[in-house]
PDB file of N, CA and C in Angstrom:
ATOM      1  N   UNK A  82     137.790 163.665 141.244  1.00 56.00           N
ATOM      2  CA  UNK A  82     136.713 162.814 141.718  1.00 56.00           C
ATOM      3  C   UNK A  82     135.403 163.179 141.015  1.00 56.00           C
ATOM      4  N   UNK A  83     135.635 164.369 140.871  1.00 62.00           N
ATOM      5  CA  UNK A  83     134.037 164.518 140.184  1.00 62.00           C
ATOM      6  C   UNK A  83     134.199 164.438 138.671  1.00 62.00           C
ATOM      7  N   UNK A  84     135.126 164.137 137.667  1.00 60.00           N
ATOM      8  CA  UNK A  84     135.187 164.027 136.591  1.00 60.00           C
ATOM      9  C   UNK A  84     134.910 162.187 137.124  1.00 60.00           C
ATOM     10  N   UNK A  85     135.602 161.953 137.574  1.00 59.00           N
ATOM     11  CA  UNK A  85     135.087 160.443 137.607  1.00 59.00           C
ATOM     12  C   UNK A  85     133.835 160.143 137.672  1.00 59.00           C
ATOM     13  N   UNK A  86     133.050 160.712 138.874  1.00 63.00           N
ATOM     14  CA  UNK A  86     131.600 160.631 139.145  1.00 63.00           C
ATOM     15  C   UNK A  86     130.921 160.658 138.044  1.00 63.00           C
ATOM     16  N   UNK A  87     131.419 161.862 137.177  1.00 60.00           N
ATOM     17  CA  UNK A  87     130.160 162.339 135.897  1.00 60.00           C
ATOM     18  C   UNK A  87     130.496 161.866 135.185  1.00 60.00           C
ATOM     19  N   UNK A  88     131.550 160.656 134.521  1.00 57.00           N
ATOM     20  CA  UNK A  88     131.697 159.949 133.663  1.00 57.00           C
ATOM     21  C   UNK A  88     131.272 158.650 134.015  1.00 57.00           C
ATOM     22  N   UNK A  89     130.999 157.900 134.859  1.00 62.00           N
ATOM     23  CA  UNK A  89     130.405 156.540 135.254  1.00 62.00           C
ATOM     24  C   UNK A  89     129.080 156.411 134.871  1.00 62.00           C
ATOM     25  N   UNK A  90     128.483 157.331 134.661  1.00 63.00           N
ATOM     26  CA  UNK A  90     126.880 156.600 134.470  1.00 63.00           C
ATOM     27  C   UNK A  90     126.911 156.224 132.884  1.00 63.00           C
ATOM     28  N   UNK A  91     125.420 155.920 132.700  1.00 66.00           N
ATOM     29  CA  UNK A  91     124.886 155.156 131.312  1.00 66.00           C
ATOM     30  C   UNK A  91     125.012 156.927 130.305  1.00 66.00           C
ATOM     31  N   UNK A  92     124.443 157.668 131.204  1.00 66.00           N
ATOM     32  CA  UNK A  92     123.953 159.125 130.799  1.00 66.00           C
ATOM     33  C   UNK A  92     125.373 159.352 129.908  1.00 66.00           C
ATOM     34  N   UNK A  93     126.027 159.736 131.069  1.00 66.00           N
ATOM     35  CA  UNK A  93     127.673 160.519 130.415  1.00 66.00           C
ATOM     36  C   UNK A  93     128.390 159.650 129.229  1.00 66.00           C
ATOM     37  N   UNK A  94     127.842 158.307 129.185  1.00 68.00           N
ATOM     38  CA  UNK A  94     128.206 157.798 127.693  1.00 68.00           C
ATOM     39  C   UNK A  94     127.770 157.887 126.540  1.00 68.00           C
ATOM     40  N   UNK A  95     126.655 158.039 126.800  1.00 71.00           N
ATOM     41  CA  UNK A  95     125.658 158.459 125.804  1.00 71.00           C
ATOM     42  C   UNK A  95     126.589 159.722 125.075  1.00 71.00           C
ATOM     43  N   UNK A  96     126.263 160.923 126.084  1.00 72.00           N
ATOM     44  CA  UNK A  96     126.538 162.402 125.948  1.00 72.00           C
ATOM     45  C   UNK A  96     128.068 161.864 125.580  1.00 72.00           C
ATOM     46  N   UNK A  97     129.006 161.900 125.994  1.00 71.00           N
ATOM     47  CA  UNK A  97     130.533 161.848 125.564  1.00 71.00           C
ATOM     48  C   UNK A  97     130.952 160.970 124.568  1.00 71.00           C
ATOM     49  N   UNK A  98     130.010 159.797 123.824  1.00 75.00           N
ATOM     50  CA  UNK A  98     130.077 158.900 122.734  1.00 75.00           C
ATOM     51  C   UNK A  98     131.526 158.159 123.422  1.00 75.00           C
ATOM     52  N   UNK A  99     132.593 157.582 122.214  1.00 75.00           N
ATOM     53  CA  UNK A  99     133.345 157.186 122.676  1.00 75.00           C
ATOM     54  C   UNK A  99     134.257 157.719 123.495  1.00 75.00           C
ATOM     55  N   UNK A 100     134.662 159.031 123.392  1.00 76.00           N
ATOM     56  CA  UNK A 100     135.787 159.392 124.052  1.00 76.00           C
ATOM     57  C   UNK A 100     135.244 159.402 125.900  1.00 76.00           C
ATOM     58  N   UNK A 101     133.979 159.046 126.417  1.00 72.00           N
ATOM     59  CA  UNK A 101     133.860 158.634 127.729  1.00 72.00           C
ATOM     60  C   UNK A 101     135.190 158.130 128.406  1.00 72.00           C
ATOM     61  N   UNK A 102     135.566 157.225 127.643  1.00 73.00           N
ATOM     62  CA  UNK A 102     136.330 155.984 128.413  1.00 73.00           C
ATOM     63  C   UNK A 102     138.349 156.846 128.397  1.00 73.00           C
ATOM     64  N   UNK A 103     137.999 157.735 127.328  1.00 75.00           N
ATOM     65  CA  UNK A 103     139.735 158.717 127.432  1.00 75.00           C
ATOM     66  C   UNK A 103     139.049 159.291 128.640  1.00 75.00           C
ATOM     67  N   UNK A 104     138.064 159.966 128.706  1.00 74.00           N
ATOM     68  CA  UNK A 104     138.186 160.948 130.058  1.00 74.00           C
ATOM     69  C   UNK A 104     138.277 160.539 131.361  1.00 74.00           C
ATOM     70  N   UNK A 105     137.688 159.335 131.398  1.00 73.00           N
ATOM     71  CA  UNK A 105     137.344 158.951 132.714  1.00 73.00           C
ATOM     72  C   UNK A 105     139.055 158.425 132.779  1.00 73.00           C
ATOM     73  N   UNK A 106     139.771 157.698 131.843  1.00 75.00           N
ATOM     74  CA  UNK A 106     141.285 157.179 132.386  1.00 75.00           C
ATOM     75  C   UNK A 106     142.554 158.468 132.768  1.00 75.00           C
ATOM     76  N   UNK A 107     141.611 159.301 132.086  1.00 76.00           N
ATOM     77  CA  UNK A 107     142.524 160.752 132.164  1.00 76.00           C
ATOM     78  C   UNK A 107     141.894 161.101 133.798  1.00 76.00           C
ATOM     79  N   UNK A 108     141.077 161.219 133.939  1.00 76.00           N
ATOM     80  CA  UNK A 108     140.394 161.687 135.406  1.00 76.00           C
ATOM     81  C   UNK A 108     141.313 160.777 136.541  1.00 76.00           C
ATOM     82  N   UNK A 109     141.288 159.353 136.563  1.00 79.00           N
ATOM     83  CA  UNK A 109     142.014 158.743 137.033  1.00 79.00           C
ATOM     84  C   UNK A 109     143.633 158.918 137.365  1.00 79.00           C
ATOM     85  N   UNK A 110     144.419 158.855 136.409  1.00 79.00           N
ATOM     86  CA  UNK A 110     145.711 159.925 135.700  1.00 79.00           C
ATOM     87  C   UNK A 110     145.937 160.842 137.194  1.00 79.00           C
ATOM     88  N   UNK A 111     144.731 162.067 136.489  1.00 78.00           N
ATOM     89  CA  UNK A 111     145.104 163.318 137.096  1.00 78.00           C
ATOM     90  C   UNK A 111     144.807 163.070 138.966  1.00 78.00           C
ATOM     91  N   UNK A 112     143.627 162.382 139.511  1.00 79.00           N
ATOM     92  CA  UNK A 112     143.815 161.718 140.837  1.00 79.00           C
ATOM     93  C   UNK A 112     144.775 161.190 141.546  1.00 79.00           C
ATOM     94  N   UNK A 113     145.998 160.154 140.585  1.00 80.00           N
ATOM     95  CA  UNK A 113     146.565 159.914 141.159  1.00 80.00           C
ATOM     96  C   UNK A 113     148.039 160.761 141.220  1.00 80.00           C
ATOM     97  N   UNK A 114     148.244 161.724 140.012  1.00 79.00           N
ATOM     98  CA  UNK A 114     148.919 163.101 139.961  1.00 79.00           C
ATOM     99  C   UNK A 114     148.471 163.686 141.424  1.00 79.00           C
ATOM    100  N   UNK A 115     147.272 164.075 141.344  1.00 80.00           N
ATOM    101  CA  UNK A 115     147.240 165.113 142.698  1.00 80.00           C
ATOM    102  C   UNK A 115     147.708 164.115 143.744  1.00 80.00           C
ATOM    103  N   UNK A 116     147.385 162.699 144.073  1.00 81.00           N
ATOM    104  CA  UNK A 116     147.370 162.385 145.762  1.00 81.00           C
ATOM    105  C   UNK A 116     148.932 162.466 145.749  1.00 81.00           C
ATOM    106  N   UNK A 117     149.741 161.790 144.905  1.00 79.00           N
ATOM    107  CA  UNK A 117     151.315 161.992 144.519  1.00 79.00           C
ATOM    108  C   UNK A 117     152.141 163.332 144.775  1.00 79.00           C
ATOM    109  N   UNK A 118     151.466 164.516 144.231  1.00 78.00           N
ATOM    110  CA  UNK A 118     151.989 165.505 144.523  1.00 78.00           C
ATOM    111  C   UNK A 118     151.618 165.860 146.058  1.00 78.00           C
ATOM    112  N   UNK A 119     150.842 165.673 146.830  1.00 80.00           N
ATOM    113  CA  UNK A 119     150.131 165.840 147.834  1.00 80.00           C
ATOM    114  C   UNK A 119     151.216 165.500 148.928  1.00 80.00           C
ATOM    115  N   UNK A 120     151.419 163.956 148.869  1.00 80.00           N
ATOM    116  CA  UNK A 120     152.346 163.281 148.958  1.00 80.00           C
ATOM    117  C   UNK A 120     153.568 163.965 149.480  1.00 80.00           C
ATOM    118  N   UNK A 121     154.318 164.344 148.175  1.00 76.00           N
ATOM    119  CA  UNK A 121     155.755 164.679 148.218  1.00 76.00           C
ATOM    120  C   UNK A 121     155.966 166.072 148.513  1.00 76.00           C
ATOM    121  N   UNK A 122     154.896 166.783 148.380  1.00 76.00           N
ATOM    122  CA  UNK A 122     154.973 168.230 148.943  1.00 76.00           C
ATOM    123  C   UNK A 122     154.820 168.283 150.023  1.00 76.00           C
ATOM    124  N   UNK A 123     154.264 167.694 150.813  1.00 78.00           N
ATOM    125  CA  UNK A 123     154.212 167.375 151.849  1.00 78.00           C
ATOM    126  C   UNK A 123     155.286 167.408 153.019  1.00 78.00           C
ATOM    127  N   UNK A 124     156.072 166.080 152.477  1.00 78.00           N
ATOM    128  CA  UNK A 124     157.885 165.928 152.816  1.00 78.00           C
ATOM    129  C   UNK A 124     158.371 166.598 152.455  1.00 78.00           C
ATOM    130  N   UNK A 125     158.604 168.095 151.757  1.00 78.00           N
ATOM    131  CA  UNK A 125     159.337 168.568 151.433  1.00 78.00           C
ATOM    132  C   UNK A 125     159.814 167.978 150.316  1.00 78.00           C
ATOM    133  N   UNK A 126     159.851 167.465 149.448  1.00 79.00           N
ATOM    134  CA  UNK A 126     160.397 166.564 148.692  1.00 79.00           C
ATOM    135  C   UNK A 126     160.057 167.006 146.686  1.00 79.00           C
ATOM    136  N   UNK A 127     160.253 168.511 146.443  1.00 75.00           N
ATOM    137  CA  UNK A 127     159.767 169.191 145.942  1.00 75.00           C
ATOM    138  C   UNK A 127     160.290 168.564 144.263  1.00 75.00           C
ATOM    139  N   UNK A 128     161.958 168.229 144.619  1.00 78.00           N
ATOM    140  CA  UNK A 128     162.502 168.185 143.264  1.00 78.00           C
ATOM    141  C   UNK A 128     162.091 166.764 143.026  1.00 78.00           C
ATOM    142  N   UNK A 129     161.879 165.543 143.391  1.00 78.00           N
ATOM    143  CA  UNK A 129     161.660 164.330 143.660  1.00 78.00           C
ATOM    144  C   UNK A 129     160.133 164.866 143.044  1.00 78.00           C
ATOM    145  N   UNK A 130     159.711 165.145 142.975  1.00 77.00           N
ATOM    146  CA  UNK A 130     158.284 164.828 142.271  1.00 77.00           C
ATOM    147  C   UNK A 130     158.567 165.630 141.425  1.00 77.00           C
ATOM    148  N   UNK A 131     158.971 166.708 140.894  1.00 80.00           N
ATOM    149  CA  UNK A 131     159.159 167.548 139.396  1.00 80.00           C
ATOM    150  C   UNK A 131     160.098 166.643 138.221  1.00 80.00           C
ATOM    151  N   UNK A 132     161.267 165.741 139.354  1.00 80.00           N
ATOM    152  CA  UNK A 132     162.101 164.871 138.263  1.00 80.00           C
ATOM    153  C   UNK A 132     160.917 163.867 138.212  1.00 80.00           C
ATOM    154  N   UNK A 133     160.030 163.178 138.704  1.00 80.00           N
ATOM    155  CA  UNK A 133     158.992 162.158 138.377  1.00 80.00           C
ATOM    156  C   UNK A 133     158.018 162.132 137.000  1.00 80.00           C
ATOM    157  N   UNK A 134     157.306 163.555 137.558  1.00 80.00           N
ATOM    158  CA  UNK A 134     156.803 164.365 136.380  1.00 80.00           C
ATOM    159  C   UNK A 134     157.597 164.437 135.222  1.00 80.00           C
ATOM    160  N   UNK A 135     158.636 164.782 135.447  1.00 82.00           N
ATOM    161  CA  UNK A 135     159.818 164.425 133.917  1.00 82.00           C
ATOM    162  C   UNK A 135     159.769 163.660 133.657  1.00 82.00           C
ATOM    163  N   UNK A 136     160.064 162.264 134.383  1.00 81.00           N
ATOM    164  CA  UNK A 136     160.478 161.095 133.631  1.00 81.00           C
ATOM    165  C   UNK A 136     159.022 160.462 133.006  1.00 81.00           C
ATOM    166  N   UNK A 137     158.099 160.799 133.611  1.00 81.00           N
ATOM    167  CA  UNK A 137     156.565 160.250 133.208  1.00 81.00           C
ATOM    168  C   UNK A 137     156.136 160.886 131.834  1.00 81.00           C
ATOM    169  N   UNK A 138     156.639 161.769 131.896  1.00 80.00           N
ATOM    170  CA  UNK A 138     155.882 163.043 130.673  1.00 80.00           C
ATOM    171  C   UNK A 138     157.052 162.499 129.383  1.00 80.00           C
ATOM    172  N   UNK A 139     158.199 162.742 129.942  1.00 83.00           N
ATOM    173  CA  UNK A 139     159.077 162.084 128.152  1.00 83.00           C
ATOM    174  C   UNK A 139     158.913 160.144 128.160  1.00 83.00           C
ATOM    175  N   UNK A 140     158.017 159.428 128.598  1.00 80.00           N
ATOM    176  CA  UNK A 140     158.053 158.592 128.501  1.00 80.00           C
ATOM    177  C   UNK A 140     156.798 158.634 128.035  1.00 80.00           C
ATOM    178  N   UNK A 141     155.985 158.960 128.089  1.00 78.00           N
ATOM    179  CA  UNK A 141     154.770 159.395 127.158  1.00 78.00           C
ATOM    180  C   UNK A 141     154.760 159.675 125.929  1.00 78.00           C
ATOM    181  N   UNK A 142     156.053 160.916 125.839  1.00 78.00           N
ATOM    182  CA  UNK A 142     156.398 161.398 124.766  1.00 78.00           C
ATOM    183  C   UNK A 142     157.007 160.254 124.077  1.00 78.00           C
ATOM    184  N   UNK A 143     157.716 159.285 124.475  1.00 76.00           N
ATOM    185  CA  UNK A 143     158.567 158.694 124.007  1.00 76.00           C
ATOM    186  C   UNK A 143     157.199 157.163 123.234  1.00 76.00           C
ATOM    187  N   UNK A 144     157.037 156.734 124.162  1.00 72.00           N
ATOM    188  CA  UNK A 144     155.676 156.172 123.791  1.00 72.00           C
ATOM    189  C   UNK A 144     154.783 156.483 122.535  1.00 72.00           C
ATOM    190  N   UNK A 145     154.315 157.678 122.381  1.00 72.00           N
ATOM    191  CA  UNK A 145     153.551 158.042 121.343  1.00 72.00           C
ATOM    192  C   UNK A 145     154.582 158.497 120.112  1.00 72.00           C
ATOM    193  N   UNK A 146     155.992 158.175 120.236  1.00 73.00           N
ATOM    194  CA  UNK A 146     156.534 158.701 119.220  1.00 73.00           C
ATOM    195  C   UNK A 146     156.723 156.910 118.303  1.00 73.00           C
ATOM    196  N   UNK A 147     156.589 156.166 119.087  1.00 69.00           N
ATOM    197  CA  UNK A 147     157.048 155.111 118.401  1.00 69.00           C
ATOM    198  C   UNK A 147     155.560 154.047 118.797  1.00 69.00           C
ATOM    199  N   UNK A 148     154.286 154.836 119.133  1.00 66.00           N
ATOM    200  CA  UNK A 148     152.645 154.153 118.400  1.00 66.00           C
ATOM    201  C   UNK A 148     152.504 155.036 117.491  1.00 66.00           C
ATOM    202  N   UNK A 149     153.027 155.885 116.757  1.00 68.00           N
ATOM    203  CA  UNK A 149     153.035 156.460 115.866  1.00 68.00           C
ATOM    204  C   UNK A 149     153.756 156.042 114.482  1.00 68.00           C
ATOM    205  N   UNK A 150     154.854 155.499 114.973  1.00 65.00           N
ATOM    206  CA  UNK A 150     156.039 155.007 114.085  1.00 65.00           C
ATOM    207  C   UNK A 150     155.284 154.038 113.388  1.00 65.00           C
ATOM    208  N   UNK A 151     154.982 153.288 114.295  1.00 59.00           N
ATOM    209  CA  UNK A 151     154.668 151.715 114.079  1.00 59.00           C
ATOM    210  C   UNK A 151     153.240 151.313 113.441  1.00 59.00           C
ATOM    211  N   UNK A 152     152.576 152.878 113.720  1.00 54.00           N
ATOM    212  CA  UNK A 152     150.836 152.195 113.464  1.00 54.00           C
ATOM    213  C   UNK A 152     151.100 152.545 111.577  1.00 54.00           C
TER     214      UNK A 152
END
């Protein structure tokens, strides 16, 4: 929340040039990582969010292997 906060103004664009707009979607990202894990740890539900995290993370991987290919 507070990476969000300090990336919304006019100020923090200035200061962060373009990459503002990676941090603030990464800040977002990692928010909805934590309420998710929050979530499932919660229920007990420990392996159910570590296989999630897997499938999210090699699909990323998998993603940037072929905007890479292609660009």
């Amino acid at each position: 929340m507070l990476v969000l906060t300090l990336t919304s103004n006019n100020i923090s664009q200035k200061f962060f040039g373009k990459k503002w707009k990676i941090i603030q979607q990464g800040a977002y990202f990692a928010l909805l990582f934590g309420i998710t894990h929050a979530i499932l740890i919660a229920q007990e539900w420990d392996l159910l969010f570590f296989g999630l995290v897997y499938i999210i993370l090699k699909g990323f991987v998998i993603y940037k292997k072929h905007a890479t290919k292609s660009a």
